[in-house]
Amino acid sequence: MGKMVVAESLRDKLKYNLMINHDSIEVSDKIFGFSTPAQKEFNAFFREKAFKLAVKHNVDVKLLKFSSCFFVYLDEKIFYF
């Protein structure tokens, strides 16, 4: 069983919102090409901005999973695991 399947299953059971690494990669690849400096910069910006906007607008985001690294946003701080 893959990470995305587990993440999607947890999302459904716990009623969380989920953003996976492919969401931001696919957008940035279409604009800048894969693994270019601009793609990497935009991808990082996209992920961070999505998280900050979710918190700002009270979107019920408990956990966002990117590949094998977890980002948790608490008290306006981002924690990486």
PDB file of N, CA, C and O in Angstrom:
ATOM      1  N   MET A   1       0.846  -1.171   0.000  1.00  0.00           N
ATOM      2  CA  MET A   1       0.000   0.000   0.000  1.00  0.00           C
ATOM      3  C   MET A   1       0.893   1.235   0.000  1.00  0.00           C
ATOM      4  O   MET A   1       1.829   1.338   0.774  1.00  0.00           O
ATOM      5  N   GLY A   2       0.565   2.184  -0.846  1.00  0.00           N
ATOM      6  CA  GLY A   2       1.382   3.376  -0.989  1.00  0.00           C
ATOM      7  C   GLY A   2       1.024   4.479  -0.009  1.00  0.00           C
ATOM      8  O   GLY A   2      -0.031   4.453   0.636  1.00  0.00           O
ATOM      9  N   LYS A   3       1.912   5.480   0.082  1.00  0.00           N
ATOM     10  CA  LYS A   3       1.703   6.607   0.990  1.00  0.00           C
ATOM     11  C   LYS A   3       0.446   7.393   0.636  1.00  0.00           C
ATOM     12  O   LYS A   3      -0.287   7.833   1.524  1.00  0.00           O
ATOM     13  N   MET A   4       0.192   7.560  -0.661  1.00  0.00           N
ATOM     14  CA  MET A   4      -0.985   8.326  -1.064  1.00  0.00           C
ATOM     15  C   MET A   4      -2.269   7.610  -0.682  1.00  0.00           C
ATOM     16  O   MET A   4      -3.232   8.242  -0.245  1.00  0.00           O
ATOM     17  N   VAL A   5      -2.282   6.303  -0.814  1.00  0.00           N
ATOM     18  CA  VAL A   5      -3.470   5.528  -0.454  1.00  0.00           C
ATOM     19  C   VAL A   5      -3.736   5.654   1.042  1.00  0.00           C
ATOM     20  O   VAL A   5      -4.877   5.869   1.470  1.00  0.00           O
ATOM     21  N   VAL A   6      -2.691   5.551   1.845  1.00  0.00           N
ATOM     22  CA  VAL A   6      -2.837   5.684   3.298  1.00  0.00           C
ATOM     23  C   VAL A   6      -3.317   7.095   3.643  1.00  0.00           C
ATOM     24  O   VAL A   6      -4.246   7.271   4.429  1.00  0.00           O
ATOM     25  N   ALA A   7      -2.692   8.102   3.042  1.00  0.00           N
ATOM     26  CA  ALA A   7      -3.074   9.487   3.316  1.00  0.00           C
ATOM     27  C   ALA A   7      -4.527   9.753   2.920  1.00  0.00           C
ATOM     28  O   ALA A   7      -5.278  10.392   3.665  1.00  0.00           O
ATOM     29  N   GLU A   8      -4.946   9.256   1.765  1.00  0.00           N
ATOM     30  CA  GLU A   8      -6.319   9.454   1.320  1.00  0.00           C
ATOM     31  C   GLU A   8      -7.312   8.724   2.212  1.00  0.00           C
ATOM     32  O   GLU A   8      -8.394   9.227   2.500  1.00  0.00           O
ATOM     33  N   SER A   9      -6.948   7.549   2.682  1.00  0.00           N
ATOM     34  CA  SER A   9      -7.803   6.798   3.592  1.00  0.00           C
ATOM     35  C   SER A   9      -7.962   7.541   4.917  1.00  0.00           C
ATOM     36  O   SER A   9      -9.073   7.649   5.453  1.00  0.00           O
ATOM     37  N   LEU A  10      -6.853   8.043   5.446  1.00  0.00           N
ATOM     38  CA  LEU A  10      -6.923   8.820   6.689  1.00  0.00           C
ATOM     39  C   LEU A  10      -7.745  10.093   6.503  1.00  0.00           C
ATOM     40  O   LEU A  10      -8.532  10.474   7.367  1.00  0.00           O
ATOM     41  N   ARG A  11      -7.563  10.748   5.363  1.00  0.00           N
ATOM     42  CA  ARG A  11      -8.349  11.946   5.064  1.00  0.00           C
ATOM     43  C   ARG A  11      -9.837  11.648   5.110  1.00  0.00           C
ATOM     44  O   ARG A  11     -10.622  12.367   5.725  1.00  0.00           O
ATOM     45  N   ASP A  12     -10.236  10.555   4.483  1.00  0.00           N
ATOM     46  CA  ASP A  12     -11.648  10.199   4.438  1.00  0.00           C
ATOM     47  C   ASP A  12     -12.193   9.832   5.813  1.00  0.00           C
ATOM     48  O   ASP A  12     -13.299  10.231   6.180  1.00  0.00           O
ATOM     49  N   LYS A  13     -11.425   9.084   6.574  1.00  0.00           N
ATOM     50  CA  LYS A  13     -11.885   8.649   7.898  1.00  0.00           C
ATOM     51  C   LYS A  13     -11.908   9.793   8.908  1.00  0.00           C
ATOM     52  O   LYS A  13     -12.804   9.882   9.740  1.00  0.00           O
ATOM     53  N   LEU A  14     -10.914  10.670   8.848  1.00  0.00           N
ATOM     54  CA  LEU A  14     -10.786  11.744   9.830  1.00  0.00           C
ATOM     55  C   LEU A  14     -11.401  13.062   9.370  1.00  0.00           C
ATOM     56  O   LEU A  14     -11.423  14.029  10.115  1.00  0.00           O
ATOM     57  N   LYS A  15     -11.879  13.091   8.120  1.00  0.00           N
ATOM     58  CA  LYS A  15     -12.497  14.283   7.536  1.00  0.00           C
ATOM     59  C   LYS A  15     -11.529  15.460   7.478  1.00  0.00           C
ATOM     60  O   LYS A  15     -11.874  16.600   7.735  1.00  0.00           O
ATOM     61  N   TYR A  16     -10.283  15.187   7.138  1.00  0.00           N
ATOM     62  CA  TYR A  16      -9.265  16.216   6.979  1.00  0.00           C
ATOM     63  C   TYR A  16      -9.163  16.614   5.520  1.00  0.00           C
ATOM     64  O   TYR A  16      -9.511  15.854   4.631  1.00  0.00           O
ATOM     65  N   ASN A  17      -8.637  17.806   5.296  1.00  0.00           N
ATOM     66  CA  ASN A  17      -8.261  18.202   3.942  1.00  0.00           C
ATOM     67  C   ASN A  17      -6.867  17.664   3.682  1.00  0.00           C
ATOM     68  O   ASN A  17      -6.074  17.518   4.605  1.00  0.00           O
ATOM     69  N   LEU A  18      -6.561  17.375   2.450  1.00  0.00           N
ATOM     70  CA  LEU A  18      -5.298  16.747   2.107  1.00  0.00           C
ATOM     71  C   LEU A  18      -4.709  17.397   0.867  1.00  0.00           C
ATOM     72  O   LEU A  18      -5.401  17.623  -0.119  1.00  0.00           O
ATOM     73  N   MET A  19      -3.436  17.691   0.948  1.00  0.00           N
ATOM     74  CA  MET A  19      -2.696  18.138  -0.230  1.00  0.00           C
ATOM     75  C   MET A  19      -1.481  17.241  -0.334  1.00  0.00           C
ATOM     76  O   MET A  19      -0.710  17.132   0.612  1.00  0.00           O
ATOM     77  N   ILE A  20      -1.333  16.588  -1.459  1.00  0.00           N
ATOM     78  CA  ILE A  20      -0.185  15.698  -1.638  1.00  0.00           C
ATOM     79  C   ILE A  20       0.855  16.389  -2.503  1.00  0.00           C
ATOM     80  O   ILE A  20       0.560  17.377  -3.185  1.00  0.00           O
ATOM     81  N   ASN A  21       2.067  15.884  -2.471  1.00  0.00           N
ATOM     82  CA  ASN A  21       3.156  16.534  -3.202  1.00  0.00           C
ATOM     83  C   ASN A  21       2.872  16.645  -4.702  1.00  0.00           C
ATOM     84  O   ASN A  21       3.297  17.598  -5.343  1.00  0.00           O
ATOM     85  N   HIS A  22       2.129  15.722  -5.268  1.00  0.00           N
ATOM     86  CA  HIS A  22       1.841  15.767  -6.704  1.00  0.00           C
ATOM     87  C   HIS A  22       0.990  16.968  -7.089  1.00  0.00           C
ATOM     88  O   HIS A  22       1.072  17.450  -8.214  1.00  0.00           O
ATOM     89  N   ASP A  23       0.179  17.458  -6.154  1.00  0.00           N
ATOM     90  CA  ASP A  23      -0.675  18.604  -6.455  1.00  0.00           C
ATOM     91  C   ASP A  23       0.153  19.817  -6.858  1.00  0.00           C
ATOM     92  O   ASP A  23      -0.137  20.475  -7.861  1.00  0.00           O
ATOM     93  N   SER A  24       1.174  20.116  -6.085  1.00  0.00           N
ATOM     94  CA  SER A  24       1.997  21.282  -6.400  1.00  0.00           C
ATOM     95  C   SER A  24       3.017  20.999  -7.503  1.00  0.00           C
ATOM     96  O   SER A  24       3.328  21.874  -8.310  1.00  0.00           O
ATOM     97  N   ILE A  25       3.515  19.785  -7.551  1.00  0.00           N
ATOM     98  CA  ILE A  25       4.512  19.430  -8.565  1.00  0.00           C
ATOM     99  C   ILE A  25       3.916  19.501  -9.966  1.00  0.00           C
ATOM    100  O   ILE A  25       4.539  20.022 -10.889  1.00  0.00           O
ATOM    101  N   GLU A  26       2.709  19.000 -10.134  1.00  0.00           N
ATOM    102  CA  GLU A  26       2.091  18.995 -11.458  1.00  0.00           C
ATOM    103  C   GLU A  26       1.878  20.416 -11.980  1.00  0.00           C
ATOM    104  O   GLU A  26       2.096  20.686 -13.159  1.00  0.00           O
ATOM    105  N   VAL A  27       1.476  21.324 -11.109  1.00  0.00           N
ATOM    106  CA  VAL A  27       1.278  22.715 -11.534  1.00  0.00           C
ATOM    107  C   VAL A  27       2.609  23.352 -11.909  1.00  0.00           C
ATOM    108  O   VAL A  27       2.751  23.955 -12.972  1.00  0.00           O
ATOM    109  N   SER A  28       3.598  23.204 -11.033  1.00  0.00           N
ATOM    110  CA  SER A  28       4.885  23.857 -11.290  1.00  0.00           C
ATOM    111  C   SER A  28       5.616  23.244 -12.489  1.00  0.00           C
ATOM    112  O   SER A  28       6.316  23.946 -13.215  1.00  0.00           O
ATOM    113  N   ASP A  29       5.456  21.951 -12.704  1.00  0.00           N
ATOM    114  CA  ASP A  29       6.072  21.300 -13.871  1.00  0.00           C
ATOM    115  C   ASP A  29       5.510  21.857 -15.177  1.00  0.00           C
ATOM    116  O   ASP A  29       6.250  22.067 -16.139  1.00  0.00           O
ATOM    117  N   LYS A  30       4.207  22.079 -15.221  1.00  0.00           N
ATOM    118  CA  LYS A  30       3.577  22.582 -16.445  1.00  0.00           C
ATOM    119  C   LYS A  30       4.095  23.966 -16.814  1.00  0.00           C
ATOM    120  O   LYS A  30       4.193  24.310 -17.988  1.00  0.00           O
ATOM    121  N   ILE A  31       4.421  24.754 -15.802  1.00  0.00           N
ATOM    122  CA  ILE A  31       4.866  26.124 -16.055  1.00  0.00           C
ATOM    123  C   ILE A  31       6.366  26.195 -16.316  1.00  0.00           C
ATOM    124  O   ILE A  31       6.812  26.844 -17.253  1.00  0.00           O
ATOM    125  N   PHE A  32       7.171  25.503 -15.480  1.00  0.00           N
ATOM    126  CA  PHE A  32       8.617  25.690 -15.479  1.00  0.00           C
ATOM    127  C   PHE A  32       9.440  24.490 -15.941  1.00  0.00           C
ATOM    128  O   PHE A  32      10.653  24.596 -16.078  1.00  0.00           O
ATOM    129  N   GLY A  33       8.799  23.340 -16.148  1.00  0.00           N
ATOM    130  CA  GLY A  33       9.550  22.129 -16.474  1.00  0.00           C
ATOM    131  C   GLY A  33      10.019  21.436 -15.200  1.00  0.00           C
ATOM    132  O   GLY A  33      10.149  22.063 -14.152  1.00  0.00           O
ATOM    133  N   PHE A  34      10.280  20.153 -15.311  1.00  0.00           N
ATOM    134  CA  PHE A  34      10.609  19.355 -14.124  1.00  0.00           C
ATOM    135  C   PHE A  34      12.009  19.633 -13.608  1.00  0.00           C
ATOM    136  O   PHE A  34      12.981  19.657 -14.364  1.00  0.00           O
ATOM    137  N   SER A  35      12.104  19.862 -12.316  1.00  0.00           N
ATOM    138  CA  SER A  35      13.368  19.953 -11.577  1.00  0.00           C
ATOM    139  C   SER A  35      14.261  21.120 -11.992  1.00  0.00           C
ATOM    140  O   SER A  35      15.466  21.088 -11.773  1.00  0.00           O
ATOM    141  N   THR A  36      13.661  22.160 -12.565  1.00  0.00           N
ATOM    142  CA  THR A  36      14.435  23.360 -12.868  1.00  0.00           C
ATOM    143  C   THR A  36      14.484  24.217 -11.597  1.00  0.00           C
ATOM    144  O   THR A  36      13.647  24.052 -10.698  1.00  0.00           O
ATOM    145  N   PRO A  37      15.430  25.124 -11.499  1.00  0.00           N
ATOM    146  CA  PRO A  37      15.476  25.992 -10.322  1.00  0.00           C
ATOM    147  C   PRO A  37      14.159  26.753 -10.104  1.00  0.00           C
ATOM    148  O   PRO A  37      13.678  26.875  -8.979  1.00  0.00           O
ATOM    149  N   ALA A  38      13.562  27.247 -11.181  1.00  0.00           N
ATOM    150  CA  ALA A  38      12.295  27.976 -11.067  1.00  0.00           C
ATOM    151  C   ALA A  38      11.178  27.054 -10.591  1.00  0.00           C
ATOM    152  O   ALA A  38      10.332  27.454  -9.771  1.00  0.00           O
ATOM    153  N   GLN A  39      11.158  25.817 -11.088  1.00  0.00           N
ATOM    154  CA  GLN A  39      10.137  24.858 -10.666  1.00  0.00           C
ATOM    155  C   GLN A  39      10.257  24.564  -9.183  1.00  0.00           C
ATOM    156  O   GLN A  39       9.262  24.539  -8.454  1.00  0.00           O
ATOM    157  N   LYS A  40      11.463  24.349  -8.715  1.00  0.00           N
ATOM    158  CA  LYS A  40      11.679  24.045  -7.296  1.00  0.00           C
ATOM    159  C   LYS A  40      11.270  25.220  -6.413  1.00  0.00           C
ATOM    160  O   LYS A  40      10.636  25.037  -5.373  1.00  0.00           O
ATOM    161  N   GLU A  41      11.625  26.425  -6.841  1.00  0.00           N
ATOM    162  CA  GLU A  41      11.269  27.619  -6.062  1.00  0.00           C
ATOM    163  C   GLU A  41       9.760  27.819  -6.022  1.00  0.00           C
ATOM    164  O   GLU A  41       9.171  28.077  -4.964  1.00  0.00           O
ATOM    165  N   PHE A  42       9.105  27.693  -7.186  1.00  0.00           N
ATOM    166  CA  PHE A  42       7.658  27.863  -7.242  1.00  0.00           C
ATOM    167  C   PHE A  42       6.945  26.780  -6.448  1.00  0.00           C
ATOM    168  O   PHE A  42       5.975  27.055  -5.740  1.00  0.00           O
ATOM    169  N   ASN A  43       7.415  25.565  -6.552  1.00  0.00           N
ATOM    170  CA  ASN A  43       6.813  24.444  -5.832  1.00  0.00           C
ATOM    171  C   ASN A  43       6.849  24.687  -4.323  1.00  0.00           C
ATOM    172  O   ASN A  43       5.846  24.496  -3.631  1.00  0.00           O
ATOM    173  N   ALA A  44       7.992  25.122  -3.807  1.00  0.00           N
ATOM    174  CA  ALA A  44       8.118  25.405  -2.377  1.00  0.00           C
ATOM    175  C   ALA A  44       7.196  26.559  -1.972  1.00  0.00           C
ATOM    176  O   ALA A  44       6.520  26.498  -0.935  1.00  0.00           O
ATOM    177  N   PHE A  45       7.152  27.597  -2.818  1.00  0.00           N
ATOM    178  CA  PHE A  45       6.274  28.738  -2.548  1.00  0.00           C
ATOM    179  C   PHE A  45       4.809  28.306  -2.532  1.00  0.00           C
ATOM    180  O   PHE A  45       4.041  28.681  -1.645  1.00  0.00           O
ATOM    181  N   PHE A  46       4.399  27.521  -3.516  1.00  0.00           N
ATOM    182  CA  PHE A  46       3.021  27.045  -3.642  1.00  0.00           C
ATOM    183  C   PHE A  46       2.591  26.298  -2.382  1.00  0.00           C
ATOM    184  O   PHE A  46       1.531  26.549  -1.820  1.00  0.00           O
ATOM    185  N   ARG A  47       3.429  25.388  -1.916  1.00  0.00           N
ATOM    186  CA  ARG A  47       3.096  24.586  -0.738  1.00  0.00           C
ATOM    187  C   ARG A  47       2.971  25.446   0.511  1.00  0.00           C
ATOM    188  O   ARG A  47       2.013  25.324   1.272  1.00  0.00           O
ATOM    189  N   GLU A  48       3.944  26.322   0.720  1.00  0.00           N
ATOM    190  CA  GLU A  48       3.903  27.160   1.915  1.00  0.00           C
ATOM    191  C   GLU A  48       2.709  28.111   1.873  1.00  0.00           C
ATOM    192  O   GLU A  48       2.006  28.293   2.867  1.00  0.00           O
ATOM    193  N   LYS A  49       2.470  28.711   0.726  1.00  0.00           N
ATOM    194  CA  LYS A  49       1.351  29.653   0.586  1.00  0.00           C
ATOM    195  C   LYS A  49       0.007  28.955   0.770  1.00  0.00           C
ATOM    196  O   LYS A  49      -0.900  29.506   1.415  1.00  0.00           O
ATOM    197  N   ALA A  50      -0.143  27.746   0.250  1.00  0.00           N
ATOM    198  CA  ALA A  50      -1.389  26.993   0.421  1.00  0.00           C
ATOM    199  C   ALA A  50      -1.671  26.759   1.898  1.00  0.00           C
ATOM    200  O   ALA A  50      -2.804  26.918   2.370  1.00  0.00           O
ATOM    201  N   PHE A  51      -0.657  26.391   2.646  1.00  0.00           N
ATOM    202  CA  PHE A  51      -0.809  26.136   4.067  1.00  0.00           C
ATOM    203  C   PHE A  51      -1.171  27.413   4.827  1.00  0.00           C
ATOM    204  O   PHE A  51      -2.102  27.441   5.634  1.00  0.00           O
ATOM    205  N   LYS A  52      -0.457  28.491   4.548  1.00  0.00           N
ATOM    206  CA  LYS A  52      -0.725  29.750   5.237  1.00  0.00           C
ATOM    207  C   LYS A  52      -2.125  30.273   4.932  1.00  0.00           C
ATOM    208  O   LYS A  52      -2.807  30.774   5.824  1.00  0.00           O
ATOM    209  N   LEU A  53      -2.565  30.166   3.675  1.00  0.00           N
ATOM    210  CA  LEU A  53      -3.906  30.615   3.324  1.00  0.00           C
ATOM    211  C   LEU A  53      -4.983  29.757   3.981  1.00  0.00           C
ATOM    212  O   LEU A  53      -6.021  30.268   4.402  1.00  0.00           O
ATOM    213  N   ALA A  54      -4.733  28.470   4.079  1.00  0.00           N
ATOM    214  CA  ALA A  54      -5.697  27.583   4.745  1.00  0.00           C
ATOM    215  C   ALA A  54      -5.882  28.000   6.201  1.00  0.00           C
ATOM    216  O   ALA A  54      -7.011  28.059   6.704  1.00  0.00           O
ATOM    217  N   VAL A  55      -4.791  28.304   6.860  1.00  0.00           N
ATOM    218  CA  VAL A  55      -4.876  28.733   8.258  1.00  0.00           C
ATOM    219  C   VAL A  55      -5.538  30.111   8.356  1.00  0.00           C
ATOM    220  O   VAL A  55      -6.434  30.316   9.179  1.00  0.00           O
ATOM    221  N   LYS A  56      -5.124  31.027   7.511  1.00  0.00           N
ATOM    222  CA  LYS A  56      -5.670  32.389   7.532  1.00  0.00           C
ATOM    223  C   LYS A  56      -7.180  32.401   7.356  1.00  0.00           C
ATOM    224  O   LYS A  56      -7.891  33.179   7.981  1.00  0.00           O
ATOM    225  N   HIS A  57      -7.674  31.516   6.483  1.00  0.00           N
ATOM    226  CA  HIS A  57      -9.099  31.499   6.169  1.00  0.00           C
ATOM    227  C   HIS A  57      -9.854  30.395   6.903  1.00  0.00           C
ATOM    228  O   HIS A  57     -10.957  30.012   6.501  1.00  0.00           O
ATOM    229  N   ASN A  58      -9.252  29.883   7.949  1.00  0.00           N
ATOM    230  CA  ASN A  58      -9.885  28.882   8.817  1.00  0.00           C
ATOM    231  C   ASN A  58     -10.344  27.630   8.074  1.00  0.00           C
ATOM    232  O   ASN A  58     -11.370  27.047   8.398  1.00  0.00           O
ATOM    233  N   VAL A  59      -9.598  27.240   7.056  1.00  0.00           N
ATOM    234  CA  VAL A  59      -9.862  25.968   6.400  1.00  0.00           C
ATOM    235  C   VAL A  59      -9.421  24.881   7.365  1.00  0.00           C
ATOM    236  O   VAL A  59      -8.348  24.985   7.967  1.00  0.00           O
ATOM    237  N   ASP A  60     -10.212  23.880   7.545  1.00  0.00           N
ATOM    238  CA  ASP A  60      -9.936  22.852   8.548  1.00  0.00           C
ATOM    239  C   ASP A  60      -8.815  21.930   8.083  1.00  0.00           C
ATOM    240  O   ASP A  60      -9.046  20.816   7.642  1.00  0.00           O
ATOM    241  N   VAL A  61      -7.603  22.420   8.186  1.00  0.00           N
ATOM    242  CA  VAL A  61      -6.435  21.634   7.802  1.00  0.00           C
ATOM    243  C   VAL A  61      -5.695  21.247   9.070  1.00  0.00           C
ATOM    244  O   VAL A  61      -5.200  22.091   9.794  1.00  0.00           O
ATOM    245  N   LYS A  62      -5.658  19.970   9.343  1.00  0.00           N
ATOM    246  CA  LYS A  62      -4.942  19.487  10.513  1.00  0.00           C
ATOM    247  C   LYS A  62      -3.537  19.049  10.133  1.00  0.00           C
ATOM    248  O   LYS A  62      -2.607  19.219  10.870  1.00  0.00           O
ATOM    249  N   LEU A  63      -3.425  18.458   8.952  1.00  0.00           N
ATOM    250  CA  LEU A  63      -2.145  17.895   8.542  1.00  0.00           C
ATOM    251  C   LEU A  63      -2.060  17.901   7.020  1.00  0.00           C
ATOM    252  O   LEU A  63      -2.992  17.503   6.345  1.00  0.00           O
ATOM    253  N   LEU A  64      -0.960  18.371   6.518  1.00  0.00           N
ATOM    254  CA  LEU A  64      -0.697  18.283   5.091  1.00  0.00           C
ATOM    255  C   LEU A  64       0.488  17.356   4.918  1.00  0.00           C
ATOM    256  O   LEU A  64       1.491  17.487   5.602  1.00  0.00           O
ATOM    257  N   LYS A  65       0.399  16.417   4.010  1.00  0.00           N
ATOM    258  CA  LYS A  65       1.468  15.448   3.833  1.00  0.00           C
ATOM    259  C   LYS A  65       2.144  15.681   2.501  1.00  0.00           C
ATOM    260  O   LYS A  65       1.501  15.703   1.473  1.00  0.00           O
ATOM    261  N   PHE A  66       3.442  15.867   2.537  1.00  0.00           N
ATOM    262  CA  PHE A  66       4.233  16.013   1.331  1.00  0.00           C
ATOM    263  C   PHE A  66       5.257  14.904   1.321  1.00  0.00           C
ATOM    264  O   PHE A  66       6.171  14.897   2.126  1.00  0.00           O
ATOM    265  N   SER A  67       5.106  13.954   0.438  1.00  0.00           N
ATOM    266  CA  SER A  67       6.020  12.827   0.315  1.00  0.00           C
ATOM    267  C   SER A  67       6.157  12.140   1.656  1.00  0.00           C
ATOM    268  O   SER A  67       5.195  11.677   2.205  1.00  0.00           O
ATOM    269  N   SER A  68       7.372  12.085   2.216  1.00  0.00           N
ATOM    270  CA  SER A  68       7.533  11.400   3.499  1.00  0.00           C
ATOM    271  C   SER A  68       7.838  12.382   4.619  1.00  0.00           C
ATOM    272  O   SER A  68       8.368  12.023   5.646  1.00  0.00           O
ATOM    273  N   CYS A  69       7.494  13.641   4.423  1.00  0.00           N
ATOM    274  CA  CYS A  69       7.747  14.670   5.431  1.00  0.00           C
ATOM    275  C   CYS A  69       6.412  15.291   5.819  1.00  0.00           C
ATOM    276  O   CYS A  69       5.603  15.607   4.962  1.00  0.00           O
ATOM    277  N   PHE A  70       6.175  15.430   7.094  1.00  0.00           N
ATOM    278  CA  PHE A  70       4.925  16.008   7.564  1.00  0.00           C
ATOM    279  C   PHE A  70       5.129  17.445   8.010  1.00  0.00           C
ATOM    280  O   PHE A  70       6.107  17.772   8.665  1.00  0.00           O
ATOM    281  N   PHE A  71       4.180  18.313   7.660  1.00  0.00           N
ATOM    282  CA  PHE A  71       4.197  19.709   8.047  1.00  0.00           C
ATOM    283  C   PHE A  71       2.958  19.940   8.905  1.00  0.00           C
ATOM    284  O   PHE A  71       1.855  19.656   8.473  1.00  0.00           O
ATOM    285  N   VAL A  72       3.127  20.446  10.088  1.00  0.00           N
ATOM    286  CA  VAL A  72       2.003  20.753  10.962  1.00  0.00           C
ATOM    287  C   VAL A  72       2.077  22.222  11.319  1.00  0.00           C
ATOM    288  O   VAL A  72       3.139  22.722  11.693  1.00  0.00           O
ATOM    289  N   TYR A  73       0.973  22.914  11.216  1.00  0.00           N
ATOM    290  CA  TYR A  73       0.921  24.342  11.486  1.00  0.00           C
ATOM    291  C   TYR A  73       0.185  24.555  12.795  1.00  0.00           C
ATOM    292  O   TYR A  73      -0.989  24.246  12.907  1.00  0.00           O
ATOM    293  N   LEU A  74       0.890  25.059  13.808  1.00  0.00           N
ATOM    294  CA  LEU A  74       0.298  25.326  15.112  1.00  0.00           C
ATOM    295  C   LEU A  74       0.731  26.705  15.578  1.00  0.00           C
ATOM    296  O   LEU A  74       1.908  27.043  15.520  1.00  0.00           O
ATOM    297  N   ASP A  75      -0.221  27.479  16.061  1.00  0.00           N
ATOM    298  CA  ASP A  75       0.090  28.795  16.612  1.00  0.00           C
ATOM    299  C   ASP A  75       0.982  29.619  15.688  1.00  0.00           C
ATOM    300  O   ASP A  75       1.979  30.213  16.103  1.00  0.00           O
ATOM    301  N   GLU A  76       0.624  29.653  14.411  1.00  0.00           N
ATOM    302  CA  GLU A  76       1.339  30.425  13.390  1.00  0.00           C
ATOM    303  C   GLU A  76       2.793  30.003  13.214  1.00  0.00           C
ATOM    304  O   GLU A  76       3.632  30.793  12.796  1.00  0.00           O
ATOM    305  N   LYS A  77       3.129  28.762  13.540  1.00  0.00           N
ATOM    306  CA  LYS A  77       4.461  28.224  13.307  1.00  0.00           C
ATOM    307  C   LYS A  77       4.304  26.924  12.516  1.00  0.00           C
ATOM    308  O   LYS A  77       3.354  26.189  12.707  1.00  0.00           O
ATOM    309  N   ILE A  78       5.240  26.666  11.630  1.00  0.00           N
ATOM    310  CA  ILE A  78       5.237  25.430  10.860  1.00  0.00           C
ATOM    311  C   ILE A  78       6.274  24.491  11.455  1.00  0.00           C
ATOM    312  O   ILE A  78       7.421  24.869  11.634  1.00  0.00           O
ATOM    313  N   PHE A  79       5.853  23.281  11.763  1.00  0.00           N
ATOM    314  CA  PHE A  79       6.754  22.262  12.296  1.00  0.00           C
ATOM    315  C   PHE A  79       6.931  21.182  11.231  1.00  0.00           C
ATOM    316  O   PHE A  79       5.978  20.744  10.618  1.00  0.00           O
ATOM    317  N   TYR A  80       8.154  20.753  11.015  1.00  0.00           N
ATOM    318  CA  TYR A  80       8.487  19.733  10.025  1.00  0.00           C
ATOM    319  C   TYR A  80       8.913  18.461  10.734  1.00  0.00           C
ATOM    320  O   TYR A  80       9.706  18.507  11.659  1.00  0.00           O
ATOM    321  N   PHE A  81       8.398  17.327  10.309  1.00  0.00           N
ATOM    322  CA  PHE A  81       8.772  16.042  10.889  1.00  0.00           C
ATOM    323  C   PHE A  81       9.286  15.128   9.804  1.00  0.00           C
ATOM    324  O   PHE A  81       8.823  15.128   8.719  1.00  0.00           O
TER     325      PHE A  81
END
